[in-house]
mmCIF file of C-alpha atoms in Angstrom:
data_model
loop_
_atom_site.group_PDB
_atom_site.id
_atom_site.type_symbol
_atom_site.label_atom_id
_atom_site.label_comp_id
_atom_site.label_asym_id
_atom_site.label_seq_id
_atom_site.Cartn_x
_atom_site.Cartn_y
_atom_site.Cartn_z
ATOM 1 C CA UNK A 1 0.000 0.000 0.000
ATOM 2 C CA UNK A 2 1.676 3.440 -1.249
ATOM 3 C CA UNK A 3 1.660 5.869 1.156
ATOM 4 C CA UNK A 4 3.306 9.549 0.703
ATOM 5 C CA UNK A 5 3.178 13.248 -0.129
ATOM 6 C CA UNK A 6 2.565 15.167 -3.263
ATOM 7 C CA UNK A 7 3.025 18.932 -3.278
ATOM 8 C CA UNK A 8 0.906 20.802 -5.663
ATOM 9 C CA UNK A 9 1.770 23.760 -7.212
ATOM 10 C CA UNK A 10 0.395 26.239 -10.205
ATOM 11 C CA UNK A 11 1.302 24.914 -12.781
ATOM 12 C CA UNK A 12 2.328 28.301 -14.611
ATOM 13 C CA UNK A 13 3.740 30.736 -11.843
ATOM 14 C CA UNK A 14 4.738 27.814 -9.721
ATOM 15 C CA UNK A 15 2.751 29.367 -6.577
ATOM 16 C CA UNK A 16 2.736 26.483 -3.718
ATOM 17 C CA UNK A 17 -0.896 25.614 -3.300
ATOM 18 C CA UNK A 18 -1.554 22.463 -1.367
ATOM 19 C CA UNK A 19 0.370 19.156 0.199
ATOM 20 C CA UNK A 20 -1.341 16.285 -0.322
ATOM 21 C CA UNK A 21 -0.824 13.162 2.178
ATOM 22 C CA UNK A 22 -2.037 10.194 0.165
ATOM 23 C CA UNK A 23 -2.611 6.640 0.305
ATOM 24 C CA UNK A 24 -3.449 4.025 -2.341
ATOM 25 C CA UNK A 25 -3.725 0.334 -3.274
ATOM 26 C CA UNK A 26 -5.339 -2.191 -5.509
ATOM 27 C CA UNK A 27 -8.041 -4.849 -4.356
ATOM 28 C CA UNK A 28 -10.169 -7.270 -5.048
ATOM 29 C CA UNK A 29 -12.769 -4.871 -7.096
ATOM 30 C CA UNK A 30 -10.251 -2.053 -8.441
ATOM 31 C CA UNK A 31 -8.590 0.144 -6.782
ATOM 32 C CA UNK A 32 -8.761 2.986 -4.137
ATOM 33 C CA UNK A 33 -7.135 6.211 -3.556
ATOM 34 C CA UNK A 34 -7.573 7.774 -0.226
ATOM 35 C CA UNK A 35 -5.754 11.561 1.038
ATOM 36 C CA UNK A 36 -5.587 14.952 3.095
ATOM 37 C CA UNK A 37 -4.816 18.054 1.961
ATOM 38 C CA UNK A 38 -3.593 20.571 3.856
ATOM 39 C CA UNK A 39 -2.518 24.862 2.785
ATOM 40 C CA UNK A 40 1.017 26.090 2.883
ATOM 41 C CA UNK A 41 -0.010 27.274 6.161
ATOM 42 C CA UNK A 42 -0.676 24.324 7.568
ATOM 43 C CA UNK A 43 -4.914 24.336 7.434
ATOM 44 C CA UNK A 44 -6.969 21.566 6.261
ATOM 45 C CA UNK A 45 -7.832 22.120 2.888
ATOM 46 C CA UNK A 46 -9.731 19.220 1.043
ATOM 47 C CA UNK A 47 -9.780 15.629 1.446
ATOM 48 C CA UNK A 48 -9.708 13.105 -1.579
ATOM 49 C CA UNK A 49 -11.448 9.379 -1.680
ATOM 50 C CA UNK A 50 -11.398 7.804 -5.039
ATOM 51 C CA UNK A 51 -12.340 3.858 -5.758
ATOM 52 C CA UNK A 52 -12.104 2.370 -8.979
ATOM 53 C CA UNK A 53 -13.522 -1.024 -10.469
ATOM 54 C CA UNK A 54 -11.058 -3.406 -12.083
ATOM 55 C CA UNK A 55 -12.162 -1.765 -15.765
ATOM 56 C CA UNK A 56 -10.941 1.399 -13.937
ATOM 57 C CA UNK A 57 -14.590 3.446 -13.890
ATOM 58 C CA UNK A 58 -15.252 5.418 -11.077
ATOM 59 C CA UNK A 59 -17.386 3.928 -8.396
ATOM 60 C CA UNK A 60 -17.507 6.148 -5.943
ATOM 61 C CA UNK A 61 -15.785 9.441 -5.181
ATOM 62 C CA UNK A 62 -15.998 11.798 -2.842
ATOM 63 C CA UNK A 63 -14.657 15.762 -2.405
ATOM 64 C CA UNK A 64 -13.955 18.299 -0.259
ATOM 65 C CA UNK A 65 -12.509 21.527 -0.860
ATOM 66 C CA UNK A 66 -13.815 25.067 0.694
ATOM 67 C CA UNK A 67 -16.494 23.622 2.619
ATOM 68 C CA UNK A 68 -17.899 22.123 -0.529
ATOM 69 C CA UNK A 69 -18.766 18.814 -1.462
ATOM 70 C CA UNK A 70 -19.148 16.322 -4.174
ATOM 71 C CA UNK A 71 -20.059 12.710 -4.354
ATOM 72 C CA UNK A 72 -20.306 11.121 -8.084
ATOM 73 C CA UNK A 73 -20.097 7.968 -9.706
ATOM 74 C CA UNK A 74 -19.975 6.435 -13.164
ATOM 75 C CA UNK A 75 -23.644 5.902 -13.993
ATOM 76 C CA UNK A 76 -25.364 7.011 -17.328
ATOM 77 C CA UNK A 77 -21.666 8.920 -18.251
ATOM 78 C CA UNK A 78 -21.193 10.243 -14.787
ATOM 79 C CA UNK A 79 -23.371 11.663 -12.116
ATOM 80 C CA UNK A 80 -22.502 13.717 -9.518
ATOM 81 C CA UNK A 81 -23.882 15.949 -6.341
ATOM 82 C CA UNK A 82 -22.514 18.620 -5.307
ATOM 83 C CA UNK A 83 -23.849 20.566 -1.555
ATOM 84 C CA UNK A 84 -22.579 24.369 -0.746
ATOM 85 C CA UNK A 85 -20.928 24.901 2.110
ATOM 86 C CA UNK A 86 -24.170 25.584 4.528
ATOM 87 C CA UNK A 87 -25.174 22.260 3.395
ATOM 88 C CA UNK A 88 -28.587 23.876 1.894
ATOM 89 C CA UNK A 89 -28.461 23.023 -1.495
ATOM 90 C CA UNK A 90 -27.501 20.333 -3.389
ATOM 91 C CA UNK A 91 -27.278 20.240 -6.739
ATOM 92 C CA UNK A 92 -27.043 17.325 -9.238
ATOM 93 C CA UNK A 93 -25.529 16.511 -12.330
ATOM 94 C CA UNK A 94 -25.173 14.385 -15.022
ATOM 95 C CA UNK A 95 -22.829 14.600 -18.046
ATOM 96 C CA UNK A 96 -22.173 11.655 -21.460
ATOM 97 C CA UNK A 97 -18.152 11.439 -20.257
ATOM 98 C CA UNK A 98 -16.079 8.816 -19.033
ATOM 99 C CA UNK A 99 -14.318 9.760 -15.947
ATOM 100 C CA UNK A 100 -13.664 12.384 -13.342
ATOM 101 C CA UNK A 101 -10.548 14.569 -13.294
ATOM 102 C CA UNK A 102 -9.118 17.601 -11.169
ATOM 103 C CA UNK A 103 -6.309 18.827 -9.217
ATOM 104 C CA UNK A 104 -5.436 15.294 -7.368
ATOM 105 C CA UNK A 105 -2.964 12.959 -8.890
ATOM 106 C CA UNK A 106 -5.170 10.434 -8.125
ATOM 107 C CA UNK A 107 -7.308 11.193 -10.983
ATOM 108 C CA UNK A 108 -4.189 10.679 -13.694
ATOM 109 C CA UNK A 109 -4.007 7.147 -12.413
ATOM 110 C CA UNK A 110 -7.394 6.771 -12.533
ATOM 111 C CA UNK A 111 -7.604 7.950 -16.418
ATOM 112 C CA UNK A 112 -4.314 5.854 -17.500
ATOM 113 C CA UNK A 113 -6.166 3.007 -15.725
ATOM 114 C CA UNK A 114 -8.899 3.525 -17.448
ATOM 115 C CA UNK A 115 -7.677 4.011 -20.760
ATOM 116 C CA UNK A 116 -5.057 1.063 -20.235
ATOM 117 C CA UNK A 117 -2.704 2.536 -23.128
ATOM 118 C CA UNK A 118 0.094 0.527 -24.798
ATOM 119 C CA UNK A 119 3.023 1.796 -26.399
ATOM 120 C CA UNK A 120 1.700 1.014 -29.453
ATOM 121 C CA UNK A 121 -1.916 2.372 -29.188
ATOM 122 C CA UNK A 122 -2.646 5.614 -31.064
ATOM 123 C CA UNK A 123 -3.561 8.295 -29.058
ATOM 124 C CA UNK A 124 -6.934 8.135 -27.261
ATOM 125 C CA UNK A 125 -9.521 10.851 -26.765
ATOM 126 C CA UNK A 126 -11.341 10.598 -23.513
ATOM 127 C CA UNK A 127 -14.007 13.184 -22.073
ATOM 128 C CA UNK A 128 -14.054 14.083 -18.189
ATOM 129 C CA UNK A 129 -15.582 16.202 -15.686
ATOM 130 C CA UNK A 130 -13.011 18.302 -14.099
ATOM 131 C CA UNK A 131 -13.934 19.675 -10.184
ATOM 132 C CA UNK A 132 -11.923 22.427 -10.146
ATOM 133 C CA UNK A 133 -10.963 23.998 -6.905
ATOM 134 C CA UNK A 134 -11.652 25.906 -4.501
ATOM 135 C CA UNK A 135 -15.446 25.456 -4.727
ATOM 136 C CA UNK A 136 -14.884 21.857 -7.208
ATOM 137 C CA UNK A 137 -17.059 23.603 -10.187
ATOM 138 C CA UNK A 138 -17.882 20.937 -12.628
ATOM 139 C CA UNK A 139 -16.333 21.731 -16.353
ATOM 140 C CA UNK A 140 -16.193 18.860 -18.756
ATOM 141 C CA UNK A 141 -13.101 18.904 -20.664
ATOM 142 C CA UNK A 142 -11.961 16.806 -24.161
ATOM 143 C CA UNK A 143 -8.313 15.337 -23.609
ATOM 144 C CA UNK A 144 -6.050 13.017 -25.920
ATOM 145 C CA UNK A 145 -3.951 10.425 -23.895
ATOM 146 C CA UNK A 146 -0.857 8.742 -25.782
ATOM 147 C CA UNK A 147 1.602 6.303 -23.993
ATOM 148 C CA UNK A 148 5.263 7.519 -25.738
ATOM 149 C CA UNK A 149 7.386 5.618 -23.439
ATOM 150 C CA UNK A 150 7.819 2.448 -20.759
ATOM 151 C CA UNK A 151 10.891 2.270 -19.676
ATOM 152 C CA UNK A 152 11.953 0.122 -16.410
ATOM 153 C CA UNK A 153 14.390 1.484 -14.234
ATOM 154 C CA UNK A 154 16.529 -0.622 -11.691
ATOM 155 C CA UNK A 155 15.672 -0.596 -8.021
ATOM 156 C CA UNK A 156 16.711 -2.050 -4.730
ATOM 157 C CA UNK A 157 12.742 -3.718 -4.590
ATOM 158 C CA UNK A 158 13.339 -5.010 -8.499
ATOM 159 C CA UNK A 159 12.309 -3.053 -11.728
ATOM 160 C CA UNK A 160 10.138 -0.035 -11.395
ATOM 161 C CA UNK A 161 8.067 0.485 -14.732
ATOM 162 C CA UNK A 162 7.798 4.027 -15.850
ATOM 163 C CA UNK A 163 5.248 4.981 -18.113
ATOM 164 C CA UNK A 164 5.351 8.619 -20.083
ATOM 165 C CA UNK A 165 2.145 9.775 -21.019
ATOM 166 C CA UNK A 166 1.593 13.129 -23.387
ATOM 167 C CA UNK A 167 -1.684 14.566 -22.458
ATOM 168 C CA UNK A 168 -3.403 16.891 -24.558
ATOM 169 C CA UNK A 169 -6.000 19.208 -23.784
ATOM 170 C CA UNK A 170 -8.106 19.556 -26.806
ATOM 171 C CA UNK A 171 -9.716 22.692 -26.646
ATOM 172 C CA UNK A 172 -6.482 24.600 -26.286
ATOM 173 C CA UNK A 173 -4.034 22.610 -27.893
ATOM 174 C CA UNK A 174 -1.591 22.680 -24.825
ATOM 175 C CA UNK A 175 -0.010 19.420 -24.326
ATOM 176 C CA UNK A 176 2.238 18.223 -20.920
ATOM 177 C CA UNK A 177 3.794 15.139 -19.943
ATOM 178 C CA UNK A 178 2.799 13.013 -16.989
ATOM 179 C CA UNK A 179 5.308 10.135 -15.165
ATOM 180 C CA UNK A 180 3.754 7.426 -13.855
ATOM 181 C CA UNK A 181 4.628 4.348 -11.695
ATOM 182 C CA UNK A 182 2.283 1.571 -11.510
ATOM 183 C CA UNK A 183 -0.139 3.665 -8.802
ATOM 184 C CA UNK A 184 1.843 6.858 -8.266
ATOM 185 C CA UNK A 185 2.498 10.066 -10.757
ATOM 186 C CA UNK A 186 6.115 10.244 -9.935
ATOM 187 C CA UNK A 187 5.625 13.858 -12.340
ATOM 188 C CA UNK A 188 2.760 16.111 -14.226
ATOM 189 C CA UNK A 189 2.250 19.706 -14.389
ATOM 190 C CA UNK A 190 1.760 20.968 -10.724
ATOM 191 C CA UNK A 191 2.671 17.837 -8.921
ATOM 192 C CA UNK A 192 5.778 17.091 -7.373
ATOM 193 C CA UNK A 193 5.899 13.754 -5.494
ATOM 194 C CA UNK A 194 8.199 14.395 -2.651
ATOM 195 C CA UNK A 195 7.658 11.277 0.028
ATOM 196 C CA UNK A 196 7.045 7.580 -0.910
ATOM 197 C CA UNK A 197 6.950 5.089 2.184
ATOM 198 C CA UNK A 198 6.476 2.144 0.022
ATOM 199 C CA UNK A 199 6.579 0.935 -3.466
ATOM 200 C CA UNK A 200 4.110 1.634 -6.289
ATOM 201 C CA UNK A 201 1.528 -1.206 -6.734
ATOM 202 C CA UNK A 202 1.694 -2.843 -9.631
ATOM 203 C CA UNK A 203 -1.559 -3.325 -11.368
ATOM 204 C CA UNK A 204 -2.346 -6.909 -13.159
#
């Protein structure tokens, strides 16, 4: 079971944001993806809990972030809920895409997972919901995934697998890479993974 810390950043002026305090692991159904977040200044920001079924579609996830909240699964597209802060309203919503995405590296596991690229596979177009923080808005977004690269690297716990994905965004064109290892983005655009306890899981 991977346990560690991400630090998230803005992507484009670098501005420290968020520490993330994560842990992960496959089971029996899929896989789950649970973590804290806390400011630079030390206060609780958001919480994370993310479980996957073995085709890698979300089951069940759940958000905080601002006093807001969202629960969504993966049922006619996706479906979500998301409650304001005072807990008055709660608003649903339903969108034709695949997957969830936002800040949380957990989510670019959860789309390579998903997608299950190959080196060889042409590049993929998937469509998502992003929750974008502080208040986790809803905004679907178009993306194109392609694997470029596997490469295993030597370790002291045998050979650590390191795929390169090139994401795309494809309303704007902008394209970034992301580094992962079996269950943890080792890099991507405002995540730096600074503590790992254990090993990556390997998936099957």
């Amino acid at each position: 079971m991977p346990r560690g810390r991400y630090s998230l950043h803005d992507p484009h002026d670098h501005t420290p944001l968020a520490e993330e305090h994560f842990q992960c692991a496959p089971g029996p159904s899929g896989w789950r993806y649970v973590s804290q977040l806390t400011a630079p200044d030390g206060a609780h920001r958001g919480s994370v809990d993310l479980a996957l079924d073995d085709l890698g579609r979300p089951i069940r996830l759940e958000l905080h972030a601002g006093g807001w909240q969202v629960r969504g699964a993966a049922l006619d597209g996706v479906t979500w809920v998301r409650t304001d802060p005072a807990g008055l309203e709660a608003m649903e919503g339903n969108v034709p895409a695949h997957a969830f995405t936002g800040t949380s590296p957990a989510f670019l596991v959860a789309t390579a997972r998903l997608l299950r690229l190959t080196p060889s596979s042409s590049a993929t177009r998937v469509r998502l919901v992003a929750l974008t923080d502080p208040v986790l808005a809803p905004r679907t977004v178009d993306q194109s995934w392609a694997l470029i690269d596997r490469e295993a690297h030597a370790t002291d716990n045998g050979p650590l697998v390191v795929d390169e994905y090139q994401v795309t965004d494809l309303d704007t064109g902008e394209r970034h890479a992301v580094h992962i290892a079996g269950d943890v983005v080792l890099s991507a655009p405002g995540v730096e993974l600074e503590d790992l306890q254990t090993p990556p899981s390997t998936f099957p």
